[in-house]
């Protein structure tokens, strides 16, 4: 029903910056999207929250992201961005975009995930 498409990952040196983007699209009309977040996962580990933002702009960050990462979104629909500065080797992971719910002209759905984008930070 709703597809999340991420972009902006890549290879960067430690101390560098990357900006991830996530846009929601649907075959119909998207009226609103709920909390959107960025998660990351490394091999053998569970997916963990990096940052999230409500449709009203309230943000939440993991301790590891505070002071270095900034999540933002243009409006209550999409897209959502993650500006990552002062990157460290331990930030290397696959980053996933999530939307906890979305309302389209076809109804309401929940728990949408993007396909993931690789972020590699070289030390």
Short mmCIF file of N, CA and C in Angstrom, two decimals:
data_model
loop_
_atom_site.label_atom_id
_atom_site.label_comp_id
_atom_site.label_asym_id
_atom_site.label_seq_id
_atom_site.Cartn_x
_atom_site.Cartn_y
_atom_site.Cartn_z
N UNK A 1 0.82 -1.19 0.00
CA UNK A 1 0.00 0.00 0.00
C UNK A 1 0.87 1.25 0.00
N UNK A 2 1.78 1.33 0.93
CA UNK A 2 2.72 2.44 1.00
C UNK A 2 4.13 1.86 0.91
N UNK A 3 4.93 2.49 0.10
CA UNK A 3 6.32 2.06 -0.08
C UNK A 3 7.24 3.18 0.41
N UNK A 4 8.23 2.80 1.20
CA UNK A 4 9.23 3.76 1.66
C UNK A 4 10.51 3.53 0.88
N UNK A 5 11.06 4.60 0.34
CA UNK A 5 12.27 4.49 -0.46
C UNK A 5 13.35 5.36 0.16
N UNK A 6 14.45 4.71 0.54
CA UNK A 6 15.57 5.42 1.14
C UNK A 6 16.64 5.74 0.11
N UNK A 7 17.40 6.76 0.40
CA UNK A 7 18.56 7.10 -0.43
C UNK A 7 19.55 7.86 0.42
N UNK A 8 20.78 7.95 -0.08
CA UNK A 8 21.78 8.77 0.59
C UNK A 8 22.86 8.01 1.32
N UNK A 9 22.77 6.70 1.38
CA UNK A 9 23.82 5.94 2.04
C UNK A 9 25.09 5.94 1.20
N UNK A 10 26.14 5.37 1.77
CA UNK A 10 27.39 5.28 1.04
C UNK A 10 28.57 5.10 1.97
N UNK A 11 29.74 5.34 1.41
CA UNK A 11 31.00 5.20 2.14
C UNK A 11 31.54 6.58 2.47
N UNK A 12 31.92 6.76 3.71
CA UNK A 12 32.45 8.05 4.15
C UNK A 12 33.54 7.81 5.17
N UNK A 13 34.49 8.70 5.26
CA UNK A 13 35.54 8.59 6.25
C UNK A 13 35.03 9.04 7.61
N UNK A 14 35.65 8.52 8.63
CA UNK A 14 35.29 8.93 9.99
C UNK A 14 35.42 10.44 10.12
N UNK A 15 34.44 11.05 10.78
CA UNK A 15 34.39 12.49 10.91
C UNK A 15 33.58 13.17 9.84
N UNK A 16 33.23 12.42 8.80
CA UNK A 16 32.47 12.98 7.70
C UNK A 16 30.97 12.99 7.97
N UNK A 17 30.23 13.36 6.94
CA UNK A 17 28.78 13.50 7.06
C UNK A 17 28.07 12.79 5.91
N UNK A 18 26.86 12.38 6.20
CA UNK A 18 25.95 11.84 5.19
C UNK A 18 24.54 12.31 5.51
N UNK A 19 23.73 12.41 4.49
CA UNK A 19 22.33 12.76 4.68
C UNK A 19 21.48 11.69 4.03
N UNK A 20 20.67 11.03 4.85
CA UNK A 20 19.75 10.01 4.36
C UNK A 20 18.38 10.63 4.13
N UNK A 21 17.72 10.14 3.09
CA UNK A 21 16.36 10.61 2.79
C UNK A 21 15.43 9.42 2.69
N UNK A 22 14.20 9.64 3.04
CA UNK A 22 13.18 8.58 2.95
C UNK A 22 11.88 9.22 2.48
N UNK A 23 11.37 8.73 1.39
CA UNK A 23 10.13 9.25 0.85
C UNK A 23 9.09 8.14 0.78
N UNK A 24 7.89 8.48 1.14
CA UNK A 24 6.78 7.54 1.07
C UNK A 24 6.01 7.75 -0.22
N UNK A 25 5.68 6.66 -0.85
CA UNK A 25 4.87 6.74 -2.06
C UNK A 25 3.81 5.65 -2.03
N UNK A 26 2.74 5.90 -2.77
CA UNK A 26 1.64 4.94 -2.83
C UNK A 26 0.98 5.04 -4.19
N UNK A 27 0.23 4.03 -4.53
CA UNK A 27 -0.49 4.05 -5.81
C UNK A 27 -1.62 5.06 -5.77
N UNK A 28 -2.06 5.40 -4.56
CA UNK A 28 -3.12 6.39 -4.42
C UNK A 28 -2.59 7.68 -3.82
N UNK A 29 -3.40 8.31 -3.01
CA UNK A 29 -3.06 9.59 -2.38
C UNK A 29 -2.72 9.36 -0.91
N UNK A 30 -1.58 9.86 -0.48
CA UNK A 30 -1.20 9.78 0.93
C UNK A 30 -1.73 11.03 1.63
N UNK A 31 -2.56 10.81 2.63
CA UNK A 31 -3.12 11.94 3.38
C UNK A 31 -2.23 12.32 4.55
N UNK A 32 -1.71 11.35 5.24
CA UNK A 32 -0.83 11.64 6.37
C UNK A 32 -0.01 10.41 6.73
N UNK A 33 1.09 10.68 7.36
CA UNK A 33 1.99 9.63 7.83
C UNK A 33 2.29 9.91 9.30
N UNK A 34 2.31 8.89 10.11
CA UNK A 34 2.54 9.05 11.53
C UNK A 34 4.00 9.25 11.86
N UNK A 35 4.42 8.65 12.97
CA UNK A 35 5.81 8.77 13.39
C UNK A 35 6.71 8.10 12.35
N UNK A 36 7.72 8.81 11.94
CA UNK A 36 8.71 8.24 11.02
C UNK A 36 10.04 8.15 11.74
N UNK A 37 10.73 7.08 11.49
CA UNK A 37 11.98 6.88 12.20
C UNK A 37 13.05 6.25 11.34
N UNK A 38 14.26 6.38 11.81
CA UNK A 38 15.40 5.71 11.22
C UNK A 38 15.93 4.68 12.21
N UNK A 39 16.11 3.49 11.73
CA UNK A 39 16.68 2.40 12.51
C UNK A 39 17.95 1.93 11.80
N UNK A 40 18.78 1.20 12.53
CA UNK A 40 19.95 0.62 11.90
C UNK A 40 20.18 -0.78 12.44
N UNK A 41 20.87 -1.55 11.62
CA UNK A 41 21.11 -2.95 11.99
C UNK A 41 22.47 -3.38 11.46
N UNK A 42 23.20 -4.07 12.31
CA UNK A 42 24.47 -4.68 11.92
C UNK A 42 24.32 -6.19 12.01
N UNK A 43 25.14 -6.92 11.30
CA UNK A 43 25.02 -8.39 11.28
C UNK A 43 25.04 -8.99 12.68
N UNK A 44 24.08 -9.82 12.94
CA UNK A 44 24.01 -10.52 14.22
C UNK A 44 23.36 -9.73 15.33
N UNK A 45 22.95 -8.53 15.02
CA UNK A 45 22.34 -7.67 16.04
C UNK A 45 20.91 -7.31 15.66
N UNK A 46 20.14 -6.91 16.67
CA UNK A 46 18.78 -6.49 16.42
C UNK A 46 18.77 -5.08 15.83
N UNK A 47 17.71 -4.81 15.15
CA UNK A 47 17.52 -3.47 14.60
C UNK A 47 17.27 -2.51 15.77
N UNK A 48 17.93 -1.37 15.73
CA UNK A 48 17.80 -0.42 16.83
C UNK A 48 17.38 0.96 16.31
N UNK A 49 16.63 1.63 17.14
CA UNK A 49 16.18 2.98 16.78
C UNK A 49 17.35 3.95 16.84
N UNK A 50 17.45 4.77 15.81
CA UNK A 50 18.44 5.84 15.78
C UNK A 50 17.77 7.17 16.13
N UNK A 51 16.67 7.46 15.45
CA UNK A 51 15.95 8.71 15.69
C UNK A 51 14.54 8.58 15.12
N UNK A 52 13.62 9.34 15.70
CA UNK A 52 12.26 9.34 15.20
C UNK A 52 11.69 10.75 15.29
N UNK A 53 10.64 10.98 14.52
CA UNK A 53 10.00 12.29 14.51
C UNK A 53 8.51 12.12 14.26
N UNK A 54 7.71 12.81 15.04
CA UNK A 54 6.27 12.74 14.87
C UNK A 54 5.83 13.67 13.74
N UNK A 55 4.59 13.56 13.36
CA UNK A 55 4.06 14.43 12.32
C UNK A 55 4.07 15.89 12.77
N UNK A 56 4.08 16.11 14.08
CA UNK A 56 4.14 17.47 14.61
C UNK A 56 5.54 17.99 14.82
N UNK A 57 6.54 17.14 14.56
CA UNK A 57 7.92 17.58 14.64
C UNK A 57 8.65 17.23 15.93
N UNK A 58 8.01 16.51 16.82
CA UNK A 58 8.69 16.10 18.05
C UNK A 58 9.69 15.00 17.73
N UNK A 59 10.91 15.18 18.21
CA UNK A 59 11.98 14.24 17.87
C UNK A 59 12.42 13.42 19.08
N UNK A 60 13.02 12.28 18.76
CA UNK A 60 13.57 11.40 19.78
C UNK A 60 14.84 10.78 19.21
N UNK A 61 15.89 10.74 20.01
CA UNK A 61 17.17 10.22 19.54
C UNK A 61 17.72 9.15 20.48
N UNK A 62 18.38 8.19 19.90
CA UNK A 62 19.18 7.27 20.69
C UNK A 62 20.36 8.04 21.27
N UNK A 63 20.85 7.59 22.40
CA UNK A 63 21.98 8.29 23.03
C UNK A 63 23.16 8.39 22.08
N UNK A 64 23.36 7.36 21.27
CA UNK A 64 24.50 7.34 20.36
C UNK A 64 24.38 8.38 19.26
N UNK A 65 23.17 8.87 19.02
CA UNK A 65 22.93 9.83 17.95
C UNK A 65 22.83 11.27 18.43
N UNK A 66 22.61 11.44 19.70
CA UNK A 66 22.41 12.79 20.23
C UNK A 66 23.65 13.66 19.99
N UNK A 67 23.40 14.86 19.50
CA UNK A 67 24.49 15.80 19.26
C UNK A 67 25.18 15.63 17.93
N UNK A 68 24.94 14.52 17.25
CA UNK A 68 25.60 14.28 15.97
C UNK A 68 24.61 14.14 14.81
N UNK A 69 23.45 13.56 15.10
CA UNK A 69 22.47 13.31 14.05
C UNK A 69 21.26 14.24 14.25
N UNK A 70 20.64 14.61 13.15
CA UNK A 70 19.43 15.42 13.19
C UNK A 70 18.40 14.83 12.25
N UNK A 71 17.22 14.55 12.80
CA UNK A 71 16.12 14.04 11.99
C UNK A 71 15.16 15.19 11.69
N UNK A 72 14.63 15.22 10.50
CA UNK A 72 13.69 16.28 10.14
C UNK A 72 12.73 15.76 9.07
N UNK A 73 11.64 16.46 8.92
CA UNK A 73 10.70 16.10 7.86
C UNK A 73 10.03 17.37 7.37
N UNK A 74 9.65 17.37 6.09
CA UNK A 74 9.11 18.57 5.50
C UNK A 74 7.71 18.87 6.02
N UNK A 75 6.91 17.83 6.14
CA UNK A 75 5.54 18.04 6.61
C UNK A 75 5.02 16.71 7.13
N UNK A 76 3.75 16.68 7.42
CA UNK A 76 3.17 15.48 8.04
C UNK A 76 3.09 14.31 7.07
N UNK A 77 3.38 14.56 5.81
CA UNK A 77 3.29 13.48 4.84
C UNK A 77 4.65 12.83 4.64
N UNK A 78 5.61 13.55 4.22
CA UNK A 78 6.95 13.07 3.97
C UNK A 78 7.72 14.14 3.24
N UNK A 79 8.97 13.98 2.88
CA UNK A 79 9.87 12.91 3.29
C UNK A 79 10.51 13.19 4.64
N UNK A 80 11.32 12.25 5.09
CA UNK A 80 12.06 12.40 6.33
C UNK A 80 13.55 12.29 6.02
N UNK A 81 14.34 13.09 6.73
CA UNK A 81 15.76 13.14 6.50
C UNK A 81 16.51 12.80 7.78
N UNK A 82 17.70 12.27 7.62
CA UNK A 82 18.60 12.05 8.75
C UNK A 82 19.95 12.62 8.36
N UNK A 83 20.28 13.75 8.96
CA UNK A 83 21.59 14.35 8.75
C UNK A 83 22.54 13.77 9.78
N UNK A 84 23.58 13.12 9.30
CA UNK A 84 24.53 12.45 10.19
C UNK A 84 25.89 13.14 10.07
N UNK A 85 26.34 13.72 11.16
CA UNK A 85 27.63 14.39 11.20
C UNK A 85 28.58 13.67 12.15
N UNK A 86 29.83 14.00 12.04
CA UNK A 86 30.86 13.41 12.92
C UNK A 86 30.72 11.89 12.98
N UNK A 87 30.61 11.28 11.83
CA UNK A 87 30.38 9.84 11.76
C UNK A 87 31.56 9.07 12.30
N UNK A 88 31.23 7.94 12.94
CA UNK A 88 32.22 7.06 13.52
C UNK A 88 32.13 5.68 12.87
N UNK A 89 33.18 4.92 13.02
CA UNK A 89 33.17 3.57 12.44
C UNK A 89 32.01 2.75 12.99
N UNK A 90 31.67 2.96 14.24
CA UNK A 90 30.57 2.20 14.85
C UNK A 90 29.19 2.59 14.33
N UNK A 91 29.11 3.64 13.51
CA UNK A 91 27.85 3.99 12.87
C UNK A 91 27.60 3.14 11.61
N UNK A 92 28.58 2.37 11.23
CA UNK A 92 28.43 1.50 10.06
C UNK A 92 27.29 0.51 10.28
N UNK A 93 26.35 0.51 9.37
CA UNK A 93 25.17 -0.36 9.50
C UNK A 93 24.30 -0.18 8.26
N UNK A 94 23.29 -1.02 8.17
CA UNK A 94 22.23 -0.79 7.21
C UNK A 94 21.17 0.06 7.92
N UNK A 95 20.80 1.16 7.32
CA UNK A 95 19.84 2.08 7.91
C UNK A 95 18.48 1.89 7.22
N UNK A 96 17.46 1.75 8.04
CA UNK A 96 16.10 1.53 7.55
C UNK A 96 15.19 2.67 7.97
N UNK A 97 14.32 3.04 7.06
CA UNK A 97 13.28 4.02 7.35
C UNK A 97 12.01 3.28 7.76
N UNK A 98 11.30 3.85 8.70
CA UNK A 98 10.06 3.24 9.18
C UNK A 98 8.98 4.30 9.32
N UNK A 99 7.76 3.90 9.02
CA UNK A 99 6.59 4.74 9.30
C UNK A 99 5.62 3.90 10.11
N UNK A 100 5.21 4.39 11.26
CA UNK A 100 4.38 3.53 12.10
C UNK A 100 2.95 3.41 11.58
N UNK A 101 2.46 4.42 10.84
CA UNK A 101 1.18 4.29 10.18
C UNK A 101 1.08 5.30 9.05
N UNK A 102 0.17 5.05 8.15
CA UNK A 102 -0.08 5.97 7.04
C UNK A 102 -1.54 5.84 6.62
N UNK A 103 -2.11 6.96 6.24
CA UNK A 103 -3.49 6.98 5.77
C UNK A 103 -3.49 7.42 4.31
N UNK A 104 -4.04 6.58 3.48
CA UNK A 104 -4.18 6.90 2.06
C UNK A 104 -5.65 6.86 1.69
N UNK A 105 -5.93 7.14 0.45
CA UNK A 105 -7.32 7.09 0.00
C UNK A 105 -7.86 5.66 0.02
N UNK A 106 -6.97 4.69 0.26
CA UNK A 106 -7.40 3.29 0.33
C UNK A 106 -7.52 2.80 1.75
N UNK A 107 -7.25 3.66 2.71
CA UNK A 107 -7.39 3.28 4.10
C UNK A 107 -6.11 3.48 4.89
N UNK A 108 -6.07 2.88 6.06
CA UNK A 108 -4.94 3.03 6.97
C UNK A 108 -4.16 1.75 7.05
N UNK A 109 -2.85 1.88 7.03
CA UNK A 109 -1.96 0.75 7.20
C UNK A 109 -0.91 1.08 8.24
N UNK A 110 -0.14 0.09 8.66
CA UNK A 110 0.80 0.33 9.73
C UNK A 110 2.12 -0.40 9.51
N UNK A 111 3.15 0.11 10.20
CA UNK A 111 4.46 -0.53 10.26
C UNK A 111 5.07 -0.77 8.89
N UNK A 112 5.38 0.31 8.23
CA UNK A 112 6.03 0.23 6.92
C UNK A 112 7.54 0.36 7.08
N UNK A 113 8.26 -0.40 6.26
CA UNK A 113 9.72 -0.36 6.28
C UNK A 113 10.26 -0.14 4.88
N UNK A 114 11.36 0.59 4.80
CA UNK A 114 12.08 0.71 3.55
C UNK A 114 12.99 -0.49 3.35
N UNK A 115 13.68 -0.51 2.23
CA UNK A 115 14.52 -1.65 1.88
C UNK A 115 15.89 -1.59 2.53
N UNK A 116 16.23 -0.44 3.08
CA UNK A 116 17.51 -0.27 3.75
C UNK A 116 18.56 0.34 2.85
N UNK A 117 19.44 1.10 3.46
CA UNK A 117 20.56 1.71 2.73
C UNK A 117 21.82 1.55 3.56
N UNK A 118 22.88 1.11 2.91
CA UNK A 118 24.13 0.82 3.62
C UNK A 118 24.90 2.10 3.90
N UNK A 119 25.32 2.25 5.13
CA UNK A 119 26.22 3.33 5.53
C UNK A 119 27.50 2.69 6.05
N UNK A 120 28.61 3.02 5.43
CA UNK A 120 29.90 2.48 5.84
C UNK A 120 30.83 3.63 6.18
N UNK A 121 31.34 3.61 7.40
CA UNK A 121 32.25 4.66 7.86
C UNK A 121 33.63 4.02 8.04
N UNK A 122 34.58 4.51 7.29
CA UNK A 122 35.94 3.97 7.37
C UNK A 122 36.74 4.75 8.41
N UNK A 123 37.51 4.02 9.16
CA UNK A 123 38.30 4.66 10.23
C UNK A 123 39.72 4.96 9.76
#
